[in-house]
Every structure is written in structure tokens, then in C-alpha cells.
Amino acid sequence: MAGDFVGVMDSGLGGISVLRELVRVLPHEDFRFFGDSAHNPYGEKTDEQVRALTGDIVGRMVDDGAKAVVIACNTATSAAAASLRSQYDLPIIGVEPALKPACEALPGGRILVMATPVTLRLDKFQQLEHEFDHTCDIVPVPCAGLAGRIEQGDLDAPDLHGLLESLVGPYAGAVDGVVLGCTHYPFVRRQIAEVLGDVRFFDGAAGTARQTRRLLAARGELRESGEGEVTLQSSIDTPEELALYRRFFTCEM
Ligand code: DGL
């Protein structure tokens, strides 16, 4: 039975960057966000583990009556979205590295794609890279450890700055654009810019929100009035963790 909320999931609090855009584009909808922080990071697990964890969460949202589910995680989308779409009869919207808008905006430019090792390894990104690598110099940067570090909060700590230095410092001053191919990374956009200098950033949140709106409208399930509610949940079910989620939901980005 179709319910009347949109489920949004991620491996942790990163998907809140997509949730914020969803709320902006679809202000009348109710959203239930679930972050699987207890199992973060997904981006350094096997494909099978990511598929199983994502499948459990999406299955629960469907059982609870979601009318659509947004997989607000590049890693989980790459590993699980296609098989989940064939399993359920409701819109399942994913997020992918925003390589297309980056290459269209910066033809001939040098573009870093920061993402998890799983996202960069799987077919979805390999195909995307192949589609655009004749238009731009695409440099994939697997960012092991970064999502897990962002999960801890405290985004201006020296150790986080050091991690960013080691991941992207070698490209400082020598890159035109950065694709934030993991939904955690928009929360450290400023910190990345402090390492890289003047670059343009691209992420998949806006495209995902537009696609969610399109699919709900096509099914006649878009709410056009009333104020939507947002519920935040985590698999680390403590007041401290939920306070961190709320902080990420409202902080300046
Ligand atoms: N936020 C997830 C993504 O967009 C990944 C973080 C993780 O490794 O769990 O890829």
C-alpha cells in the first residue's frame, strides 16, 4: 500500500546534503531520513555487503509505506539501485557523481572526481567516465577514510585538514573543477577549497531532487500544499548522534 512519505537513506549523515535539497524542491512532502551510521563507511566494504545493507533499509521503508525512496548515497546507488528498481513498484531514485554537468561547464578542463573506492570501482562510474573522458581530463580520487571522518563531526579539526591535504593536496592550483561524488563531501566543500584553491564544485543533490519531483508528479503523487515534516533517524540511536544529524541538517554549507 502506498503511504505518503518519501524515504531517504544513506550510509550515514552524508545523505542529509541531499535531503536538504529535497526539502527545498519539495517543501510539501514528508521525508523520513535514515542514516546507517552504525555500518559506515559503505564505500570501503564489498559490493555484496553494500547491496545487502541497502536492500534491508529500502525494504523496511517500502514496508512502512514509502511512496518513493531516495538512495542518497553514490556508493549504495552504484551497488544496489538497479536490482532494487526491478524488485519494487515505486520510484527509487539514486544519486551519481555529477560528471556530466562538470564536463559541460568546463570543456577541456581538469576535473577531480572525489568518491569512495566502491563508487569509483563499479560499472556505473566506469561507464560515466568513458562517456566523458574525451571532453575533459578526468582524475578519479578514491577518498578512503574521508566519509568516516566526516561522520565524527568537528569539520575544522587539524586531522581532517591533514587528510584532505594528503588526498587532494597534490592537485592544488592544477584543477578546474571538483565533482563531490559522495554525499558526505559537500559538508567539507570549504575545507577542500582551502586545500585546492579556486575551483568549481559539482554534486548530484539538485539533479536527484529534480528527478524525485518529476517521478512523483508523473504518478500524480506530488503534494502541492501544506507544510511537510522531516524525521531524522540513525542506526546509532543515541541523543548525541541525532543532535549531530540535526546540526548537519541546519548548518551553513
Ligand atoms: N555517502 C556515501 C556516498 O555518497 C558514502 C559514504 C560511505 O563510504 O559510507 O557514496
Short mmCIF file of N, CA and C in Angstrom, two decimals, residues 63-225:
data_model
loop_
_atom_site.label_atom_id
_atom_site.label_comp_id
_atom_site.label_asym_id
_atom_site.label_seq_id
_atom_site.Cartn_x
_atom_site.Cartn_y
_atom_site.Cartn_z
N ASP A 63 8.08 -1.36 3.32
CA ASP A 63 7.11 -1.98 4.25
C ASP A 63 6.39 -0.94 5.09
N ASP A 64 7.10 0.13 5.44
CA ASP A 64 6.48 1.19 6.25
C ASP A 64 5.55 2.07 5.43
N GLY A 65 5.53 1.87 4.10
CA GLY A 65 4.58 2.60 3.27
C GLY A 65 5.15 3.80 2.53
N ALA A 66 6.46 3.82 2.27
CA ALA A 66 7.03 4.94 1.50
C ALA A 66 6.38 4.98 0.11
N LYS A 67 6.16 6.19 -0.42
CA LYS A 67 5.65 6.29 -1.80
C LYS A 67 6.81 6.42 -2.79
N ALA A 68 7.99 6.71 -2.28
CA ALA A 68 9.21 6.76 -3.10
C ALA A 68 10.39 6.63 -2.13
N VAL A 69 11.51 6.12 -2.64
CA VAL A 69 12.71 6.05 -1.81
C VAL A 69 13.87 6.69 -2.58
N VAL A 70 14.57 7.59 -1.89
CA VAL A 70 15.76 8.21 -2.47
C VAL A 70 16.99 7.56 -1.82
N ILE A 71 17.83 6.96 -2.65
CA ILE A 71 19.10 6.41 -2.15
C ILE A 71 20.11 7.56 -2.25
N ALA A 72 20.28 8.27 -1.11
CA ALA A 72 21.08 9.50 -1.11
C ALA A 72 22.55 9.17 -0.86
N CYS A 73 23.04 8.21 -1.61
CA CYS A 73 24.40 7.68 -1.41
C CYS A 73 24.90 7.18 -2.76
N ASN A 74 25.99 7.74 -3.23
CA ASN A 74 26.54 7.31 -4.53
C ASN A 74 26.94 5.84 -4.49
N THR A 75 27.54 5.43 -3.36
CA THR A 75 28.03 4.06 -3.22
C THR A 75 26.88 3.06 -3.30
N ALA A 76 25.83 3.31 -2.50
CA ALA A 76 24.68 2.40 -2.47
C ALA A 76 23.93 2.42 -3.80
N THR A 77 23.86 3.58 -4.44
CA THR A 77 23.21 3.65 -5.75
C THR A 77 23.95 2.76 -6.74
N SER A 78 25.29 2.90 -6.78
CA SER A 78 26.07 2.11 -7.74
C SER A 78 25.90 0.62 -7.51
N ALA A 79 25.84 0.21 -6.23
CA ALA A 79 25.82 -1.21 -5.91
C ALA A 79 24.43 -1.82 -5.96
N ALA A 80 23.39 -1.01 -5.66
CA ALA A 80 22.09 -1.66 -5.38
C ALA A 80 20.89 -1.09 -6.12
N ALA A 81 20.98 0.11 -6.69
CA ALA A 81 19.74 0.74 -7.20
C ALA A 81 19.08 -0.08 -8.31
N ALA A 82 19.87 -0.59 -9.25
CA ALA A 82 19.25 -1.29 -10.39
C ALA A 82 18.46 -2.51 -9.93
N SER A 83 19.04 -3.30 -9.03
CA SER A 83 18.31 -4.51 -8.62
C SER A 83 17.11 -4.14 -7.76
N LEU A 84 17.20 -3.09 -6.95
CA LEU A 84 16.03 -2.70 -6.15
C LEU A 84 14.90 -2.17 -7.02
N ARG A 85 15.25 -1.49 -8.11
CA ARG A 85 14.20 -0.98 -9.01
C ARG A 85 13.42 -2.13 -9.64
N SER A 86 14.12 -3.23 -9.91
CA SER A 86 13.39 -4.35 -10.54
C SER A 86 12.56 -5.11 -9.50
N GLN A 87 12.86 -4.87 -8.24
CA GLN A 87 12.17 -5.59 -7.16
C GLN A 87 10.89 -4.90 -6.69
N TYR A 88 10.86 -3.56 -6.74
CA TYR A 88 9.74 -2.81 -6.15
C TYR A 88 9.05 -1.93 -7.19
N ASP A 89 7.74 -1.78 -6.98
CA ASP A 89 6.96 -0.97 -7.90
C ASP A 89 6.73 0.44 -7.32
N LEU A 90 7.79 1.14 -7.05
CA LEU A 90 7.68 2.54 -6.63
C LEU A 90 8.96 3.24 -7.08
N PRO A 91 8.91 4.58 -7.20
CA PRO A 91 10.13 5.25 -7.66
C PRO A 91 11.29 5.06 -6.67
N ILE A 92 12.41 4.58 -7.18
CA ILE A 92 13.64 4.50 -6.39
C ILE A 92 14.66 5.38 -7.12
N ILE A 93 14.99 6.48 -6.47
CA ILE A 93 15.83 7.49 -7.11
C ILE A 93 17.23 7.40 -6.50
N GLY A 94 18.25 7.46 -7.34
CA GLY A 94 19.62 7.37 -6.83
C GLY A 94 20.35 8.69 -7.02
N VAL A 95 21.62 8.66 -6.65
CA VAL A 95 22.48 9.83 -6.87
C VAL A 95 23.77 9.33 -7.51
N GLU A 96 24.27 10.09 -8.49
CA GLU A 96 25.52 9.67 -9.12
C GLU A 96 26.46 10.86 -9.23
N PRO A 97 27.77 10.60 -9.35
CA PRO A 97 28.72 11.71 -9.46
C PRO A 97 28.35 12.64 -10.62
N ALA A 98 28.34 13.95 -10.35
CA ALA A 98 27.85 14.94 -11.31
C ALA A 98 28.91 15.25 -12.37
N LEU A 99 29.35 14.21 -13.06
CA LEU A 99 30.41 14.37 -14.05
C LEU A 99 29.90 15.08 -15.31
N LYS A 100 28.67 14.78 -15.69
CA LYS A 100 28.10 15.39 -16.90
C LYS A 100 28.04 16.93 -16.78
N PRO A 101 27.39 17.45 -15.71
CA PRO A 101 27.38 18.92 -15.61
C PRO A 101 28.78 19.52 -15.49
N ALA A 102 29.70 18.80 -14.84
CA ALA A 102 31.06 19.34 -14.68
C ALA A 102 31.75 19.44 -16.05
N CYS A 103 31.65 18.38 -16.85
CA CYS A 103 32.32 18.38 -18.16
C CYS A 103 31.66 19.37 -19.12
N GLU A 104 30.34 19.54 -18.98
CA GLU A 104 29.67 20.52 -19.85
C GLU A 104 30.05 21.95 -19.46
N ALA A 105 30.25 22.18 -18.16
CA ALA A 105 30.58 23.55 -17.71
C ALA A 105 32.05 23.89 -17.96
N LEU A 106 32.92 22.88 -17.99
CA LEU A 106 34.37 23.13 -18.07
C LEU A 106 35.00 22.31 -19.19
N PRO A 107 34.56 22.52 -20.45
CA PRO A 107 35.10 21.68 -21.53
C PRO A 107 36.63 21.81 -21.62
N GLY A 108 37.29 20.67 -21.73
CA GLY A 108 38.75 20.68 -21.82
C GLY A 108 39.44 20.85 -20.47
N GLY A 109 38.64 20.99 -19.41
CA GLY A 109 39.21 21.25 -18.09
C GLY A 109 39.69 19.99 -17.39
N ARG A 110 40.38 20.21 -16.29
CA ARG A 110 40.83 19.08 -15.47
C ARG A 110 39.87 18.95 -14.28
N ILE A 111 39.29 17.77 -14.16
CA ILE A 111 38.23 17.59 -13.18
C ILE A 111 38.55 16.44 -12.23
N LEU A 112 38.63 16.74 -10.95
CA LEU A 112 38.81 15.69 -9.95
C LEU A 112 37.46 15.10 -9.59
N VAL A 113 37.39 13.79 -9.50
CA VAL A 113 36.18 13.15 -9.01
C VAL A 113 36.52 12.51 -7.66
N MET A 114 36.08 13.16 -6.61
CA MET A 114 36.30 12.61 -5.26
C MET A 114 35.12 11.69 -4.95
N ALA A 115 35.41 10.44 -4.62
CA ALA A 115 34.33 9.49 -4.33
C ALA A 115 34.91 8.33 -3.52
N THR A 116 34.04 7.42 -3.09
CA THR A 116 34.52 6.28 -2.32
C THR A 116 35.17 5.27 -3.26
N PRO A 117 36.04 4.40 -2.72
CA PRO A 117 36.65 3.36 -3.57
C PRO A 117 35.60 2.49 -4.27
N VAL A 118 34.49 2.16 -3.59
CA VAL A 118 33.46 1.32 -4.23
C VAL A 118 32.83 2.05 -5.41
N THR A 119 32.44 3.31 -5.23
CA THR A 119 31.81 4.06 -6.32
C THR A 119 32.72 4.11 -7.54
N LEU A 120 34.00 4.36 -7.33
CA LEU A 120 34.91 4.51 -8.47
C LEU A 120 35.21 3.18 -9.14
N ARG A 121 35.05 2.09 -8.40
CA ARG A 121 35.36 0.78 -8.94
C ARG A 121 34.21 0.19 -9.77
N LEU A 122 32.97 0.56 -9.41
CA LEU A 122 31.81 -0.11 -10.03
C LEU A 122 31.52 0.42 -11.44
N ASP A 123 30.77 -0.40 -12.21
CA ASP A 123 30.48 -0.11 -13.62
C ASP A 123 29.88 1.25 -13.87
N LYS A 124 28.97 1.65 -12.96
CA LYS A 124 28.23 2.89 -13.20
C LYS A 124 29.19 4.06 -13.43
N PHE A 125 30.20 4.18 -12.57
CA PHE A 125 31.15 5.27 -12.76
C PHE A 125 32.07 5.01 -13.95
N GLN A 126 32.48 3.76 -14.13
CA GLN A 126 33.36 3.42 -15.26
C GLN A 126 32.71 3.85 -16.58
N GLN A 127 31.39 3.59 -16.70
CA GLN A 127 30.68 3.97 -17.92
C GLN A 127 30.59 5.48 -18.06
N LEU A 128 30.31 6.13 -16.95
CA LEU A 128 30.19 7.60 -16.95
C LEU A 128 31.53 8.23 -17.37
N GLU A 129 32.60 7.71 -16.83
CA GLU A 129 33.93 8.23 -17.15
C GLU A 129 34.21 8.03 -18.64
N HIS A 130 33.88 6.85 -19.13
CA HIS A 130 34.12 6.54 -20.54
C HIS A 130 33.34 7.50 -21.46
N GLU A 131 32.12 7.85 -21.01
CA GLU A 131 31.28 8.74 -21.82
C GLU A 131 31.87 10.14 -21.96
N PHE A 132 32.60 10.58 -20.93
CA PHE A 132 33.04 11.98 -20.93
C PHE A 132 34.55 12.18 -21.01
N ASP A 133 35.33 11.08 -21.03
CA ASP A 133 36.78 11.31 -20.92
C ASP A 133 37.41 11.88 -22.19
N HIS A 134 36.63 11.99 -23.27
CA HIS A 134 37.18 12.67 -24.46
C HIS A 134 36.94 14.18 -24.38
N THR A 135 36.11 14.62 -23.41
CA THR A 135 35.82 16.07 -23.34
C THR A 135 36.64 16.77 -22.25
N CYS A 136 37.11 16.00 -21.27
CA CYS A 136 37.81 16.60 -20.13
C CYS A 136 38.91 15.67 -19.65
N ASP A 137 39.84 16.21 -18.87
CA ASP A 137 40.85 15.39 -18.21
C ASP A 137 40.27 14.99 -16.84
N ILE A 138 39.77 13.75 -16.76
CA ILE A 138 39.08 13.31 -15.55
C ILE A 138 40.05 12.56 -14.64
N VAL A 139 40.13 12.99 -13.39
CA VAL A 139 41.05 12.36 -12.44
C VAL A 139 40.26 11.78 -11.26
N PRO A 140 40.03 10.47 -11.24
CA PRO A 140 39.32 9.88 -10.09
C PRO A 140 40.21 9.86 -8.86
N VAL A 141 39.66 10.29 -7.73
CA VAL A 141 40.42 10.30 -6.47
C VAL A 141 39.65 9.48 -5.42
N PRO A 142 40.05 8.22 -5.20
CA PRO A 142 39.37 7.43 -4.16
C PRO A 142 39.71 7.99 -2.79
N CYS A 143 38.68 8.33 -2.03
CA CYS A 143 38.91 9.04 -0.76
C CYS A 143 38.63 8.13 0.43
N ALA A 144 39.41 7.07 0.57
CA ALA A 144 39.24 6.17 1.71
C ALA A 144 39.41 6.97 3.00
N GLY A 145 38.53 6.73 3.95
CA GLY A 145 38.65 7.37 5.25
C GLY A 145 37.91 8.68 5.40
N LEU A 146 37.57 9.34 4.28
CA LEU A 146 37.02 10.69 4.40
C LEU A 146 35.58 10.70 4.93
N ALA A 147 34.72 9.82 4.38
CA ALA A 147 33.32 9.82 4.86
C ALA A 147 33.28 9.47 6.35
N GLY A 148 34.08 8.48 6.73
CA GLY A 148 34.11 8.06 8.14
C GLY A 148 34.55 9.20 9.04
N ARG A 149 35.49 10.00 8.56
CA ARG A 149 35.98 11.12 9.36
C ARG A 149 34.92 12.22 9.48
N ILE A 150 34.16 12.45 8.39
CA ILE A 150 33.10 13.46 8.41
C ILE A 150 31.99 13.04 9.38
N GLU A 151 31.74 11.73 9.45
CA GLU A 151 30.73 11.19 10.39
C GLU A 151 30.99 11.64 11.83
N GLN A 152 32.25 11.90 12.16
CA GLN A 152 32.57 12.27 13.54
C GLN A 152 32.24 13.73 13.85
N GLY A 153 31.85 14.54 12.84
CA GLY A 153 31.63 15.96 13.07
C GLY A 153 32.98 16.67 13.17
N ASP A 154 33.02 17.84 13.82
CA ASP A 154 34.26 18.57 14.03
C ASP A 154 35.05 18.75 12.73
N LEU A 155 34.44 19.48 11.80
CA LEU A 155 34.94 19.51 10.42
C LEU A 155 36.12 20.45 10.22
N ASP A 156 36.49 21.20 11.27
CA ASP A 156 37.65 22.09 11.12
C ASP A 156 38.87 21.60 11.90
N ALA A 157 38.82 20.34 12.31
CA ALA A 157 39.94 19.81 13.10
C ALA A 157 41.18 19.60 12.23
N PRO A 158 42.38 19.76 12.80
CA PRO A 158 43.62 19.63 12.03
C PRO A 158 43.76 18.27 11.34
N ASP A 159 43.29 17.19 11.97
CA ASP A 159 43.48 15.87 11.34
C ASP A 159 42.66 15.75 10.06
N LEU A 160 41.49 16.39 10.03
CA LEU A 160 40.67 16.36 8.80
C LEU A 160 41.36 17.18 7.70
N HIS A 161 41.90 18.31 8.10
CA HIS A 161 42.64 19.13 7.13
C HIS A 161 43.82 18.32 6.57
N GLY A 162 44.50 17.59 7.46
CA GLY A 162 45.64 16.76 7.03
C GLY A 162 45.21 15.67 6.06
N LEU A 163 44.05 15.06 6.32
CA LEU A 163 43.55 14.01 5.43
C LEU A 163 43.25 14.60 4.04
N LEU A 164 42.61 15.77 4.02
CA LEU A 164 42.31 16.41 2.73
C LEU A 164 43.60 16.78 2.00
N GLU A 165 44.58 17.27 2.75
CA GLU A 165 45.89 17.59 2.16
C GLU A 165 46.48 16.36 1.46
N SER A 166 46.40 15.21 2.15
CA SER A 166 47.03 14.02 1.57
C SER A 166 46.22 13.51 0.36
N LEU A 167 44.89 13.71 0.37
CA LEU A 167 44.07 13.20 -0.74
C LEU A 167 44.15 14.10 -1.97
N VAL A 168 44.00 15.41 -1.78
CA VAL A 168 43.91 16.30 -2.96
C VAL A 168 44.99 17.37 -3.01
N GLY A 169 45.82 17.46 -1.95
CA GLY A 169 46.89 18.47 -1.93
C GLY A 169 47.76 18.45 -3.18
N PRO A 170 48.12 17.26 -3.73
CA PRO A 170 48.98 17.22 -4.91
C PRO A 170 48.37 17.92 -6.14
N TYR A 171 47.06 18.19 -6.12
CA TYR A 171 46.42 18.84 -7.28
C TYR A 171 46.20 20.33 -7.06
N ALA A 172 46.67 20.87 -5.94
CA ALA A 172 46.42 22.28 -5.63
C ALA A 172 46.88 23.18 -6.77
N GLY A 173 46.02 24.07 -7.17
CA GLY A 173 46.35 25.03 -8.22
C GLY A 173 46.37 24.44 -9.61
N ALA A 174 46.07 23.14 -9.76
CA ALA A 174 46.19 22.48 -11.07
C ALA A 174 44.89 21.78 -11.46
N VAL A 175 43.76 22.30 -10.98
CA VAL A 175 42.48 21.67 -11.32
C VAL A 175 41.40 22.74 -11.48
N ASP A 176 40.46 22.47 -12.39
CA ASP A 176 39.40 23.45 -12.68
C ASP A 176 38.11 23.17 -11.92
N GLY A 177 37.81 21.88 -11.79
CA GLY A 177 36.54 21.52 -11.15
C GLY A 177 36.69 20.30 -10.27
N VAL A 178 35.79 20.19 -9.28
CA VAL A 178 35.78 19.03 -8.39
C VAL A 178 34.36 18.47 -8.33
N VAL A 179 34.22 17.20 -8.68
CA VAL A 179 32.94 16.53 -8.51
C VAL A 179 32.94 15.88 -7.13
N LEU A 180 31.97 16.26 -6.32
CA LEU A 180 31.85 15.67 -4.98
C LEU A 180 30.96 14.43 -5.15
N GLY A 181 31.62 13.28 -5.37
CA GLY A 181 30.91 12.06 -5.73
C GLY A 181 30.55 11.19 -4.54
N CYS A 182 30.41 11.80 -3.40
CA CYS A 182 29.95 11.12 -2.18
C CYS A 182 29.14 12.17 -1.43
N THR A 183 27.99 11.79 -0.92
CA THR A 183 27.08 12.79 -0.36
C THR A 183 27.58 13.36 0.98
N HIS A 184 28.60 12.76 1.55
CA HIS A 184 29.22 13.35 2.75
C HIS A 184 30.05 14.59 2.40
N TYR A 185 30.64 14.61 1.22
CA TYR A 185 31.69 15.61 0.94
C TYR A 185 31.22 17.06 0.82
N PRO A 186 29.95 17.33 0.41
CA PRO A 186 29.54 18.75 0.38
C PRO A 186 29.69 19.45 1.74
N PHE A 187 29.69 18.66 2.83
CA PHE A 187 29.85 19.28 4.15
C PHE A 187 31.28 19.77 4.39
N VAL A 188 32.23 19.37 3.54
CA VAL A 188 33.61 19.89 3.68
C VAL A 188 34.07 20.62 2.40
N ARG A 189 33.08 21.18 1.68
CA ARG A 189 33.41 21.92 0.46
C ARG A 189 34.41 23.05 0.76
N ARG A 190 34.12 23.83 1.79
CA ARG A 190 35.01 24.96 2.10
C ARG A 190 36.42 24.45 2.46
N GLN A 191 36.47 23.37 3.23
CA GLN A 191 37.77 22.83 3.65
C GLN A 191 38.55 22.29 2.43
N ILE A 192 37.84 21.71 1.46
CA ILE A 192 38.51 21.23 0.24
C ILE A 192 39.05 22.43 -0.55
N ALA A 193 38.23 23.49 -0.62
CA ALA A 193 38.67 24.70 -1.34
C ALA A 193 39.90 25.32 -0.66
N GLU A 194 39.98 25.19 0.65
CA GLU A 194 41.16 25.74 1.36
C GLU A 194 42.44 25.02 0.92
N VAL A 195 42.30 23.75 0.54
CA VAL A 195 43.48 22.99 0.09
C VAL A 195 43.75 23.23 -1.40
N LEU A 196 42.67 23.27 -2.20
CA LEU A 196 42.84 23.27 -3.67
C LEU A 196 42.93 24.65 -4.29
N GLY A 197 42.42 25.68 -3.57
CA GLY A 197 42.36 26.99 -4.20
C GLY A 197 41.05 27.15 -4.97
N ASP A 198 41.07 28.02 -5.97
CA ASP A 198 39.85 28.43 -6.64
C ASP A 198 39.37 27.36 -7.64
N VAL A 199 38.35 26.60 -7.27
CA VAL A 199 37.81 25.56 -8.16
C VAL A 199 36.28 25.65 -8.15
N ARG A 200 35.65 25.06 -9.17
CA ARG A 200 34.19 24.97 -9.15
C ARG A 200 33.79 23.59 -8.65
N PHE A 201 32.73 23.56 -7.84
CA PHE A 201 32.26 22.29 -7.27
C PHE A 201 30.96 21.85 -7.94
N PHE A 202 30.81 20.53 -8.04
CA PHE A 202 29.59 19.94 -8.60
C PHE A 202 29.18 18.77 -7.71
N ASP A 203 27.87 18.68 -7.42
CA ASP A 203 27.40 17.46 -6.73
C ASP A 203 26.03 17.08 -7.29
N GLY A 204 25.59 15.88 -6.90
CA GLY A 204 24.39 15.31 -7.53
C GLY A 204 23.07 15.65 -6.85
N ALA A 205 23.10 16.47 -5.79
CA ALA A 205 21.89 16.67 -4.99
C ALA A 205 20.75 17.31 -5.79
N ALA A 206 21.07 18.36 -6.54
CA ALA A 206 20.00 19.09 -7.25
C ALA A 206 19.35 18.19 -8.30
N GLY A 207 20.17 17.42 -9.03
CA GLY A 207 19.63 16.53 -10.06
C GLY A 207 18.74 15.46 -9.45
N THR A 208 19.14 14.95 -8.30
CA THR A 208 18.35 13.92 -7.61
C THR A 208 17.01 14.49 -7.14
N ALA A 209 17.04 15.70 -6.61
CA ALA A 209 15.79 16.32 -6.14
C ALA A 209 14.84 16.59 -7.32
N ARG A 210 15.40 17.06 -8.44
CA ARG A 210 14.55 17.32 -9.62
C ARG A 210 13.94 16.02 -10.13
N GLN A 211 14.75 14.96 -10.17
CA GLN A 211 14.25 13.67 -10.65
C GLN A 211 13.16 13.12 -9.73
N THR A 212 13.32 13.31 -8.43
CA THR A 212 12.29 12.87 -7.46
C THR A 212 10.99 13.62 -7.73
N ARG A 213 11.11 14.91 -7.95
CA ARG A 213 9.91 15.72 -8.23
C ARG A 213 9.22 15.24 -9.51
N ARG A 214 10.03 15.01 -10.55
CA ARG A 214 9.47 14.56 -11.84
C ARG A 214 8.71 13.24 -11.68
N LEU A 215 9.33 12.29 -10.98
CA LEU A 215 8.71 10.96 -10.88
C LEU A 215 7.45 11.00 -10.02
N LEU A 216 7.45 11.78 -8.94
CA LEU A 216 6.23 11.89 -8.13
C LEU A 216 5.12 12.56 -8.93
N ALA A 217 5.48 13.59 -9.69
CA ALA A 217 4.47 14.30 -10.49
C ALA A 217 3.88 13.35 -11.54
N ALA A 218 4.75 12.56 -12.17
CA ALA A 218 4.28 11.65 -13.23
C ALA A 218 3.29 10.63 -12.68
N ARG A 219 3.41 10.29 -11.39
CA ARG A 219 2.48 9.32 -10.80
C ARG A 219 1.31 10.00 -10.10
N GLY A 220 1.23 11.34 -10.22
CA GLY A 220 0.13 12.08 -9.56
C GLY A 220 0.26 12.04 -8.04
N GLU A 221 1.49 11.91 -7.53
CA GLU A 221 1.68 11.76 -6.09
C GLU A 221 2.43 12.92 -5.45
N LEU A 222 2.50 14.02 -6.19
CA LEU A 222 3.21 15.19 -5.66
C LEU A 222 2.27 15.98 -4.75
N ARG A 223 2.73 16.33 -3.56
CA ARG A 223 1.91 17.18 -2.69
C ARG A 223 2.12 18.64 -3.06
N GLU A 224 1.03 19.37 -3.25
CA GLU A 224 1.14 20.75 -3.73
C GLU A 224 0.88 21.77 -2.62
N SER A 225 0.49 21.32 -1.43
CA SER A 225 0.21 22.30 -0.37
C SER A 225 0.49 21.67 0.99
#
